PDB file of C-alpha atoms in Angstrom:
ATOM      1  CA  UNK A 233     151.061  94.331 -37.771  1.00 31.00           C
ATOM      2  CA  UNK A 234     153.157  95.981 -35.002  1.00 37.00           C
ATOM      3  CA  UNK A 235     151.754  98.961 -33.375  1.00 54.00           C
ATOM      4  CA  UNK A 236     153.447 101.199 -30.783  1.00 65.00           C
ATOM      5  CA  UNK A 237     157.465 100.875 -31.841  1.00 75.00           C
ATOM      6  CA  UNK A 238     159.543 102.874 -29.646  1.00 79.00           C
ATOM      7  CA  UNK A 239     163.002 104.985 -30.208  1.00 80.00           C
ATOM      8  CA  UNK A 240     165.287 104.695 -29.037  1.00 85.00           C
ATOM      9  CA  UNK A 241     165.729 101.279 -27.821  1.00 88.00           C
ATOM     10  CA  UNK A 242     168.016 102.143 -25.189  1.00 91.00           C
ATOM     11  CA  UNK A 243     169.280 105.286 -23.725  1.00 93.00           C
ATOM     12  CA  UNK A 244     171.710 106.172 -21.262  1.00 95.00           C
ATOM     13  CA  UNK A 245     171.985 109.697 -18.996  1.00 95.00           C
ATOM     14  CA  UNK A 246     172.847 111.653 -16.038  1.00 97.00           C
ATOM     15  CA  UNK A 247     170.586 112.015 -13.099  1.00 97.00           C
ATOM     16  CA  UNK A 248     169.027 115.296 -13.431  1.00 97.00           C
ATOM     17  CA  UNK A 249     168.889 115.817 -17.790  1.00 97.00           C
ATOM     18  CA  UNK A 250     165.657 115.033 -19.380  1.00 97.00           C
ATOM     19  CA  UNK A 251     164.796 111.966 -20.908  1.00 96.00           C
ATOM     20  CA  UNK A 252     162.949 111.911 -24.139  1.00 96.00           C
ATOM     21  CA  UNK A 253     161.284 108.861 -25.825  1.00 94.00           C
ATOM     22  CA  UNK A 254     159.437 108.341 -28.978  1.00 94.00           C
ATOM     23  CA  UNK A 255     156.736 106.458 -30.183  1.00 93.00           C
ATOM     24  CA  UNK A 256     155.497 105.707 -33.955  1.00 93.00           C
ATOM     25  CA  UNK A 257     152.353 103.418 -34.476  1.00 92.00           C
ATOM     26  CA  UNK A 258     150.586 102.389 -37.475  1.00 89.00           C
ATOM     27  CA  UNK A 259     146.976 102.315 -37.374  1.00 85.00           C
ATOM     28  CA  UNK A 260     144.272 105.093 -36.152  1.00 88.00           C
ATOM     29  CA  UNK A 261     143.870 105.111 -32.297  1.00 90.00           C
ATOM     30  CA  UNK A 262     141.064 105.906 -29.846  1.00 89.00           C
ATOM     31  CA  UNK A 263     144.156 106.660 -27.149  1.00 91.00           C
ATOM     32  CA  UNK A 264     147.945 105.821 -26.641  1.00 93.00           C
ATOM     33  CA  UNK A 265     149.501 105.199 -23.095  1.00 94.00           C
ATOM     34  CA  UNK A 266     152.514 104.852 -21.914  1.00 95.00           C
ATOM     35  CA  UNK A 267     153.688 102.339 -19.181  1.00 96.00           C
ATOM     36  CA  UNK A 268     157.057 101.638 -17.236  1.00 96.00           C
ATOM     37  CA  UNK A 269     158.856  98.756 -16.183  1.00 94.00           C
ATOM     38  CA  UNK A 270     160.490  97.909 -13.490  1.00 92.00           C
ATOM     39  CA  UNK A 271     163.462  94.711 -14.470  1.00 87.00           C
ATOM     40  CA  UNK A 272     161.930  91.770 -13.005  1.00 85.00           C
ATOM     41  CA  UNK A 273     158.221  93.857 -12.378  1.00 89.00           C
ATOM     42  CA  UNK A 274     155.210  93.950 -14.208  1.00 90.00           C
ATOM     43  CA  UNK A 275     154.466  97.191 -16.242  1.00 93.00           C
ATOM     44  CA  UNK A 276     153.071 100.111 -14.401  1.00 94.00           C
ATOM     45  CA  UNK A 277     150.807 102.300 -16.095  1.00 94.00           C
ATOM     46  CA  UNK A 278     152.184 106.051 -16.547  1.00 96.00           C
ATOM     47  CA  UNK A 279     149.737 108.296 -18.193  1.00 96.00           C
ATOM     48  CA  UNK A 280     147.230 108.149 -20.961  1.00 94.00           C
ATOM     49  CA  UNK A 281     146.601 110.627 -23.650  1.00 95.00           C
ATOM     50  CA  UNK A 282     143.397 110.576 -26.116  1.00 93.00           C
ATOM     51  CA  UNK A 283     143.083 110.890 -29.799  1.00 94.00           C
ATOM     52  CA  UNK A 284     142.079 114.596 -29.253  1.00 95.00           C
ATOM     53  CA  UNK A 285     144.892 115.926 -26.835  1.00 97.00           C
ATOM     54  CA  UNK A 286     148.031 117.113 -28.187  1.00 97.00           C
ATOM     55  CA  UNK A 287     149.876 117.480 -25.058  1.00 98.00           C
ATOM     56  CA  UNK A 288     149.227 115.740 -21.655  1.00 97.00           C
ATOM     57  CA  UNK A 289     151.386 116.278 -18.101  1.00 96.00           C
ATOM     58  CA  UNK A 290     151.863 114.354 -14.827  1.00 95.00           C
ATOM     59  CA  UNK A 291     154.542 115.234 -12.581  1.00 96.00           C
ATOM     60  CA  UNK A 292     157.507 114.621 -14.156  1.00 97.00           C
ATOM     61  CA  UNK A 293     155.986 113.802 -17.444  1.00 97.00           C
ATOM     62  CA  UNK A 294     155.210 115.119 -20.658  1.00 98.00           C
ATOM     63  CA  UNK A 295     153.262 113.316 -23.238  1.00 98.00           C
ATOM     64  CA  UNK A 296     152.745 114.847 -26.831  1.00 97.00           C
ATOM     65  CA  UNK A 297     150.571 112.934 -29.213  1.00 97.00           C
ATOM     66  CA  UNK A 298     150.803 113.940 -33.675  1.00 97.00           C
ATOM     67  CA  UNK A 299     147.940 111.687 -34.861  1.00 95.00           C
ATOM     68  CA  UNK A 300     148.514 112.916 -38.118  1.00 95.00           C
ATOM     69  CA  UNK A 301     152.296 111.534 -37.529  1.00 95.00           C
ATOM     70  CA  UNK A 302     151.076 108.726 -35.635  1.00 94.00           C
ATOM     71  CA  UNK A 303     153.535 109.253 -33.568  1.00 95.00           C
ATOM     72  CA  UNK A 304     154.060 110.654 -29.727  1.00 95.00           C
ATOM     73  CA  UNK A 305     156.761 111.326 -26.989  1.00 96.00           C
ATOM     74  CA  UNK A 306     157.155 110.544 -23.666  1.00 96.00           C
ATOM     75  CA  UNK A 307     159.429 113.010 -21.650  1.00 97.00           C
ATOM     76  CA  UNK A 308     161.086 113.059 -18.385  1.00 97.00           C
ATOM     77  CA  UNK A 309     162.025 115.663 -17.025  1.00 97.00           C
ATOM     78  CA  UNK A 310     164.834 115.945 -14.108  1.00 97.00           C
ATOM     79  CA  UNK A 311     165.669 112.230 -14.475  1.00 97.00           C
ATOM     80  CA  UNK A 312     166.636 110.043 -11.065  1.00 97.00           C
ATOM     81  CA  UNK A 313     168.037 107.097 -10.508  1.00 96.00           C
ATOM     82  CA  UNK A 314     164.590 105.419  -9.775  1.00 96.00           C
ATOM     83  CA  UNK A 315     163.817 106.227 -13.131  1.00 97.00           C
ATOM     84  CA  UNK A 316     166.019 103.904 -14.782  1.00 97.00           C
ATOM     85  CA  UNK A 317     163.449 100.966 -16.384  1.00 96.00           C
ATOM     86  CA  UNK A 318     162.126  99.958 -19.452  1.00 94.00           C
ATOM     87  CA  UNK A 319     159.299 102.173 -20.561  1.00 95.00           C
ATOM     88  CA  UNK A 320     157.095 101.240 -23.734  1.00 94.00           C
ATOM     89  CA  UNK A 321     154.024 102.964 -25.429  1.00 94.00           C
ATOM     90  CA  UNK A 322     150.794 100.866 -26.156  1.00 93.00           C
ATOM     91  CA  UNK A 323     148.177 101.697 -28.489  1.00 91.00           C
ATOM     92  CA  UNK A 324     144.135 101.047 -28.028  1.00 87.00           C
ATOM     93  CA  UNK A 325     142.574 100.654 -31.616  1.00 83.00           C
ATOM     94  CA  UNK A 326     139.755 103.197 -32.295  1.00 71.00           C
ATOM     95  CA  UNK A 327     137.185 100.716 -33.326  1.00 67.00           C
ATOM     96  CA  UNK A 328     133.747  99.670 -32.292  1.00 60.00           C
ATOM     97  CA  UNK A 329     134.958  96.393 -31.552  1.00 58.00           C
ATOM     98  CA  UNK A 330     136.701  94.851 -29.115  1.00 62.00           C
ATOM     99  CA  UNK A 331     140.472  94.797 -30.114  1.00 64.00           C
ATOM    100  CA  UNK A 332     143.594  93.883 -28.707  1.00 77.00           C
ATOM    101  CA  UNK A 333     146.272  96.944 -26.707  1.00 85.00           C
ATOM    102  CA  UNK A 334     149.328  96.666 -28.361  1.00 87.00           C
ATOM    103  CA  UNK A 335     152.791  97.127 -26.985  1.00 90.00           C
ATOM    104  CA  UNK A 336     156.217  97.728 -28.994  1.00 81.00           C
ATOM    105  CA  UNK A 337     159.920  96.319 -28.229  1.00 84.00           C
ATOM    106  CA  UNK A 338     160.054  99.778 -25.526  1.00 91.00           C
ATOM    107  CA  UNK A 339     163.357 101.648 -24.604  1.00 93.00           C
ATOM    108  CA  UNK A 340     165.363 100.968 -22.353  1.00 94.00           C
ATOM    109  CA  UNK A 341     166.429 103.564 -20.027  1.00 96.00           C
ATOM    110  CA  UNK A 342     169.727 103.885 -17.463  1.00 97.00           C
ATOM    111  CA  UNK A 343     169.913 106.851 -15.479  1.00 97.00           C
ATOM    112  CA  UNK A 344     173.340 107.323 -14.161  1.00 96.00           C
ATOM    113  CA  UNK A 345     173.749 108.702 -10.449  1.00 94.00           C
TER     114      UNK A 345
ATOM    115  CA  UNK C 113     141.418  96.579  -3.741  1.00 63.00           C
ATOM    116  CA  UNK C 114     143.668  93.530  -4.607  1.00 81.00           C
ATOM    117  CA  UNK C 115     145.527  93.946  -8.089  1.00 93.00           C
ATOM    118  CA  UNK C 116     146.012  91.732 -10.591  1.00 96.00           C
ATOM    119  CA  UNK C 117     147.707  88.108  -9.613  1.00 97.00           C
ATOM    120  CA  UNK C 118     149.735  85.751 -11.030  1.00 97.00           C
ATOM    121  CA  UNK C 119     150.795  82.532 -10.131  1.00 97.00           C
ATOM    122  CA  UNK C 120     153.426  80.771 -10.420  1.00 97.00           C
ATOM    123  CA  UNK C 121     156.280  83.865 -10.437  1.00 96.00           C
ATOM    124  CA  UNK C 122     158.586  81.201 -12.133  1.00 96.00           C
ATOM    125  CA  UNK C 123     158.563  78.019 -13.176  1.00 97.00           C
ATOM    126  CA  UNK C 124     161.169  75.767 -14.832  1.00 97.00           C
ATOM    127  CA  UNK C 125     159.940  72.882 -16.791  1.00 97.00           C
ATOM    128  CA  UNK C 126     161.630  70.468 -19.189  1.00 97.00           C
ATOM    129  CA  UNK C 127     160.669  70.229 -22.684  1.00 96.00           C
ATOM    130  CA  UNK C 128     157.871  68.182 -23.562  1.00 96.00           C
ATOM    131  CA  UNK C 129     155.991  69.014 -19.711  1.00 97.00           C
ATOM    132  CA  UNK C 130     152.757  70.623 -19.414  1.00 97.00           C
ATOM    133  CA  UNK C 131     152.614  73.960 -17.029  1.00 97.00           C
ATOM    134  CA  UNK C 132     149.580  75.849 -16.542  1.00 98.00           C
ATOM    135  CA  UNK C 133     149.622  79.817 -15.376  1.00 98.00           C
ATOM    136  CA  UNK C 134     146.945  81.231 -13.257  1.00 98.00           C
ATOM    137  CA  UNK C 135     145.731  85.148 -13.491  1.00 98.00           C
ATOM    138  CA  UNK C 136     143.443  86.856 -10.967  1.00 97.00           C
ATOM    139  CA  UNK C 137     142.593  89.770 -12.431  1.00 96.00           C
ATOM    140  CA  UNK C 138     140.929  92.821 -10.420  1.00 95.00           C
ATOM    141  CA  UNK C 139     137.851  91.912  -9.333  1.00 93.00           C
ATOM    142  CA  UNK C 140     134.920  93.278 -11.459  1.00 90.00           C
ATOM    143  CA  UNK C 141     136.789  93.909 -14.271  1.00 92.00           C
ATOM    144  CA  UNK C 142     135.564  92.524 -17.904  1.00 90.00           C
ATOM    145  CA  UNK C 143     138.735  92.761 -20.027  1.00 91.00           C
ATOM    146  CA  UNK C 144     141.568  89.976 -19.676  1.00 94.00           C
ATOM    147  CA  UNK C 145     144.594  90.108 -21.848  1.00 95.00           C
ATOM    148  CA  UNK C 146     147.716  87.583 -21.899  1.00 97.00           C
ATOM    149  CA  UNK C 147     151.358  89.121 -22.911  1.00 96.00           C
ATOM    150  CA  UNK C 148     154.456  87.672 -23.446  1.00 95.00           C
ATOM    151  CA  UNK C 149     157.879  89.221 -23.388  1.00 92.00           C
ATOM    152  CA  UNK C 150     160.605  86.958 -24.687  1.00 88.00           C
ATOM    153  CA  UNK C 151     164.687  87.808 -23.977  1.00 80.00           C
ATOM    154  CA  UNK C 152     163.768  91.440 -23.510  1.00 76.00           C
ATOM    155  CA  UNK C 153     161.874  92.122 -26.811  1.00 82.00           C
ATOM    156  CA  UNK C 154     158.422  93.118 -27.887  1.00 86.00           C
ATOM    157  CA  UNK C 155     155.611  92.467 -25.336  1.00 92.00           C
ATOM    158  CA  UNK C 156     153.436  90.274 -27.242  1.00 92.00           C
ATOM    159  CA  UNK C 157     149.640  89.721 -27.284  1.00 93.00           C
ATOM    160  CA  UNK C 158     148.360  86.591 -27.096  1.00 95.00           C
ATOM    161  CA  UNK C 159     144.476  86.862 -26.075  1.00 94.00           C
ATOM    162  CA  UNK C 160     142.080  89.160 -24.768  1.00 93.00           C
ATOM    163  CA  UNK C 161     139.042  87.860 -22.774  1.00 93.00           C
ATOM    164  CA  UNK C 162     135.689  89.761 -22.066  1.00 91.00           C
ATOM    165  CA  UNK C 163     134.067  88.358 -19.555  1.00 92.00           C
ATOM    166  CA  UNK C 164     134.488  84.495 -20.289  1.00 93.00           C
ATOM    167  CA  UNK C 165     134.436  84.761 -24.152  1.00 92.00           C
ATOM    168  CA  UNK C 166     137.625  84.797 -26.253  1.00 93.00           C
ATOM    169  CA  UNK C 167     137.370  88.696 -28.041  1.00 90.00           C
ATOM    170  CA  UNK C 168     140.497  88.074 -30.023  1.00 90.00           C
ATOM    171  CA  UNK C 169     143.243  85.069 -29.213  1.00 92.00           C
ATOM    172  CA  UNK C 170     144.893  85.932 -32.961  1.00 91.00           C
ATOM    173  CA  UNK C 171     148.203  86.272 -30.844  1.00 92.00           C
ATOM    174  CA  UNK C 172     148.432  82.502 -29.660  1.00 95.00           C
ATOM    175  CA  UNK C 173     151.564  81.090 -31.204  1.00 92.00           C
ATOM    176  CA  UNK C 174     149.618  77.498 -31.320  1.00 91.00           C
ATOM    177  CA  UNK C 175     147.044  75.178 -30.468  1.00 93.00           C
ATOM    178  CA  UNK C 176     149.838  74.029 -27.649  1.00 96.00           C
ATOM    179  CA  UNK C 177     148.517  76.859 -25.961  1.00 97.00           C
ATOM    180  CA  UNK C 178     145.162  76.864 -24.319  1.00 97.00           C
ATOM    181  CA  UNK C 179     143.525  79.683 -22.025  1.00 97.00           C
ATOM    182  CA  UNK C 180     140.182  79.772 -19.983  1.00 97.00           C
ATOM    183  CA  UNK C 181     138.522  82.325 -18.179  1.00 96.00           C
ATOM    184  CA  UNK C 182     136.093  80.092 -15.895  1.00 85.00           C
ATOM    185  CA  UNK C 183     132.988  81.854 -15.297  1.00 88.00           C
ATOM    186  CA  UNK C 184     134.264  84.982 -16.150  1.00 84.00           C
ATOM    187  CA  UNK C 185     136.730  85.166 -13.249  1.00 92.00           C
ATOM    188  CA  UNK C 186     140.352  84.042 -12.754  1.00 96.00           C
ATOM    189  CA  UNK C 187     142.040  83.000 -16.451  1.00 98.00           C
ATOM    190  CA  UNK C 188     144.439  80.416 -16.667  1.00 98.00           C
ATOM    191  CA  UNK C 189     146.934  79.557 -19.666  1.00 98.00           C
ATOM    192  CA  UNK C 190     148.138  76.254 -20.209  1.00 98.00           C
ATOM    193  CA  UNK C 191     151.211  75.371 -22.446  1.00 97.00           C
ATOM    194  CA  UNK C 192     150.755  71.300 -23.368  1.00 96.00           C
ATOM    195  CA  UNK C 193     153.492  70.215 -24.908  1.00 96.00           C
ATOM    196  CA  UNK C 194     156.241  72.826 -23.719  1.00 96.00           C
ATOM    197  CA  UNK C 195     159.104  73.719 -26.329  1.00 96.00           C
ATOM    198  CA  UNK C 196     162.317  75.704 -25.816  1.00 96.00           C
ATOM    199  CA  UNK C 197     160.619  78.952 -27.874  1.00 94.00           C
ATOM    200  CA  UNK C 198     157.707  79.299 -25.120  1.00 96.00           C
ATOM    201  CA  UNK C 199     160.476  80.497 -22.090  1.00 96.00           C
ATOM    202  CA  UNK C 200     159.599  84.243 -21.923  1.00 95.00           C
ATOM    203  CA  UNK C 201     158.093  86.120 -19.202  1.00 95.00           C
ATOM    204  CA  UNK C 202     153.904  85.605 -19.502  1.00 97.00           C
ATOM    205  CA  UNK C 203     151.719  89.146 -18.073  1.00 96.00           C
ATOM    206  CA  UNK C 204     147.968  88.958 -17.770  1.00 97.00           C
ATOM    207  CA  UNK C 205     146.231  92.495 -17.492  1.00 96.00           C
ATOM    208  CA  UNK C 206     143.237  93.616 -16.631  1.00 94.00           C
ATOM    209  CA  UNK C 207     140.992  96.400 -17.477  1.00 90.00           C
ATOM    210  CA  UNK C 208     137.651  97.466 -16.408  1.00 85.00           C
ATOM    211  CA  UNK C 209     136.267  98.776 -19.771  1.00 72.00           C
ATOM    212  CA  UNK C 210     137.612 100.125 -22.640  1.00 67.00           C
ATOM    213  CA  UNK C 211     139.381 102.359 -23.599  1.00 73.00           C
ATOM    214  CA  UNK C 212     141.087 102.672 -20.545  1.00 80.00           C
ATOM    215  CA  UNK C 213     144.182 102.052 -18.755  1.00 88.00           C
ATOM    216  CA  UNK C 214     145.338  98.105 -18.031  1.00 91.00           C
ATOM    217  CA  UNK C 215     146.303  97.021 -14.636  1.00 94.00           C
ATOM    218  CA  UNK C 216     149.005  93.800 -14.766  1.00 95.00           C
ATOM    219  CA  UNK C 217     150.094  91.619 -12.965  1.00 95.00           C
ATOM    220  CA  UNK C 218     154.087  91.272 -12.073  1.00 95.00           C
ATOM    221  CA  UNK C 219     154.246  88.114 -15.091  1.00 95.00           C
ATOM    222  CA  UNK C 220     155.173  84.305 -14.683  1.00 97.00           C
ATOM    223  CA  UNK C 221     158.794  83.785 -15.986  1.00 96.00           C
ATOM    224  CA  UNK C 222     158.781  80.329 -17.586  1.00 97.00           C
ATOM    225  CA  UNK C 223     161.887  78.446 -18.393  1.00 96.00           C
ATOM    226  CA  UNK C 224     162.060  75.343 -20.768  1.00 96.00           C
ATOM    227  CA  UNK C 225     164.683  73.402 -20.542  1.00 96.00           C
TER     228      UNK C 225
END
């Protein structure tokens, strides 16, 4: 099954307002991370946040994590221009085998000058 | 340190032709995973390699598809016989154990014709 689907799937604002993205997954997690994409890049890792931290921050960014909602949020605050990419949450299983990082459909985000 | 490598960035094929990617992954790391990302949906697993064993490859579409990891090393991914539904961009990532961020490379674009 899917893991890691984002919301919403594309979003559009000013420079300067915050951006805020979502993230539901399915199945228990040792730690979810969020990566960016530039069009025509590869992904870019942004920040990680374990199983056992609610609330994570790195420059511009604010990460929340609800295991019991399986579900977190990626936000960006005092959006620019450079900003504007496709960003998409992936989830690493919480098992004591090896399993596979999986990555949702992401959202798409424009910020307007 | 180098990152992650990928060769070719695009490559335009007709259907029925073989093409084979090539991914260098960071030197000394373990974990290899193939993605794809077709017309701007989900990124897609394919396989993850530790070391030169296949950990999981429950995400190859086929047996057209075929990936080594020689001697642990580079990892290469060859499509034999290409159809249409393959075109999508193809990432390789890297990671040096788990759990733990994954470092990719900027993804092969494949076109079938």
């Amino acid at each position: 099954s899917q893991q890691g689907e984002e919301d919403p799937q594309a979003l559009s604002i000013q420079e300067g307002e915050n951006a805020t993205m979502n993230c539901s997954y399915k199945t228990s997690i040792n730690n979810l991370q969020w990566y960016r994409q530039n069009s025509g890049r590869g992904l870019v890792h942004l920040i990680l946040i374990r199983s056992n931290e609610r609330e994570k921050h790195s420059g511009r960014l604010r990460v929340t994590l609800d295991t019991s909602k399986k579900s977190s949020s990626l936000l960006i605050t005092a959006s620019r221009a450079a900003d504007t990419a496709s960003y998409f949450c992936a989830t690493d299983p919480n098992s004591g085998g090896y399993q596979k990082v999986t990555f949702g459909t992401g959202t798409k985000l424009q910020v307007i000058p | 340190e180098a990152g992650v490598t990928q060769f070719p960035s695009h490559s335009v094929i007709e259907k029925g032709q073989t093409v084979t990617l090539r991914c260098d992954p960071i030197s000394g790391h373990d974990n290899l995973y193939w993605y794809r990302r077709v017309m701007g949906k989900e990124i897609k697993f394919l396989l993850h390699f530790v070391k030169e064993s296949k950990q999981d490859e429950s995400g190859m579409p086929n047996n057209r598809f075929l990936a080594e990891r020689t001697g642990g090393t580079y990892s290469t991914l060859k499509v034999q016989p290409a159809e249409l539904e393959d075109s999508g961009v193809y990432f390789c990532a890297s990671k040096a154990s788990r759990p733990g961020e994954l470092f990719f490379g900027e993804g092969s674009r494949l076109t079938v014709l």
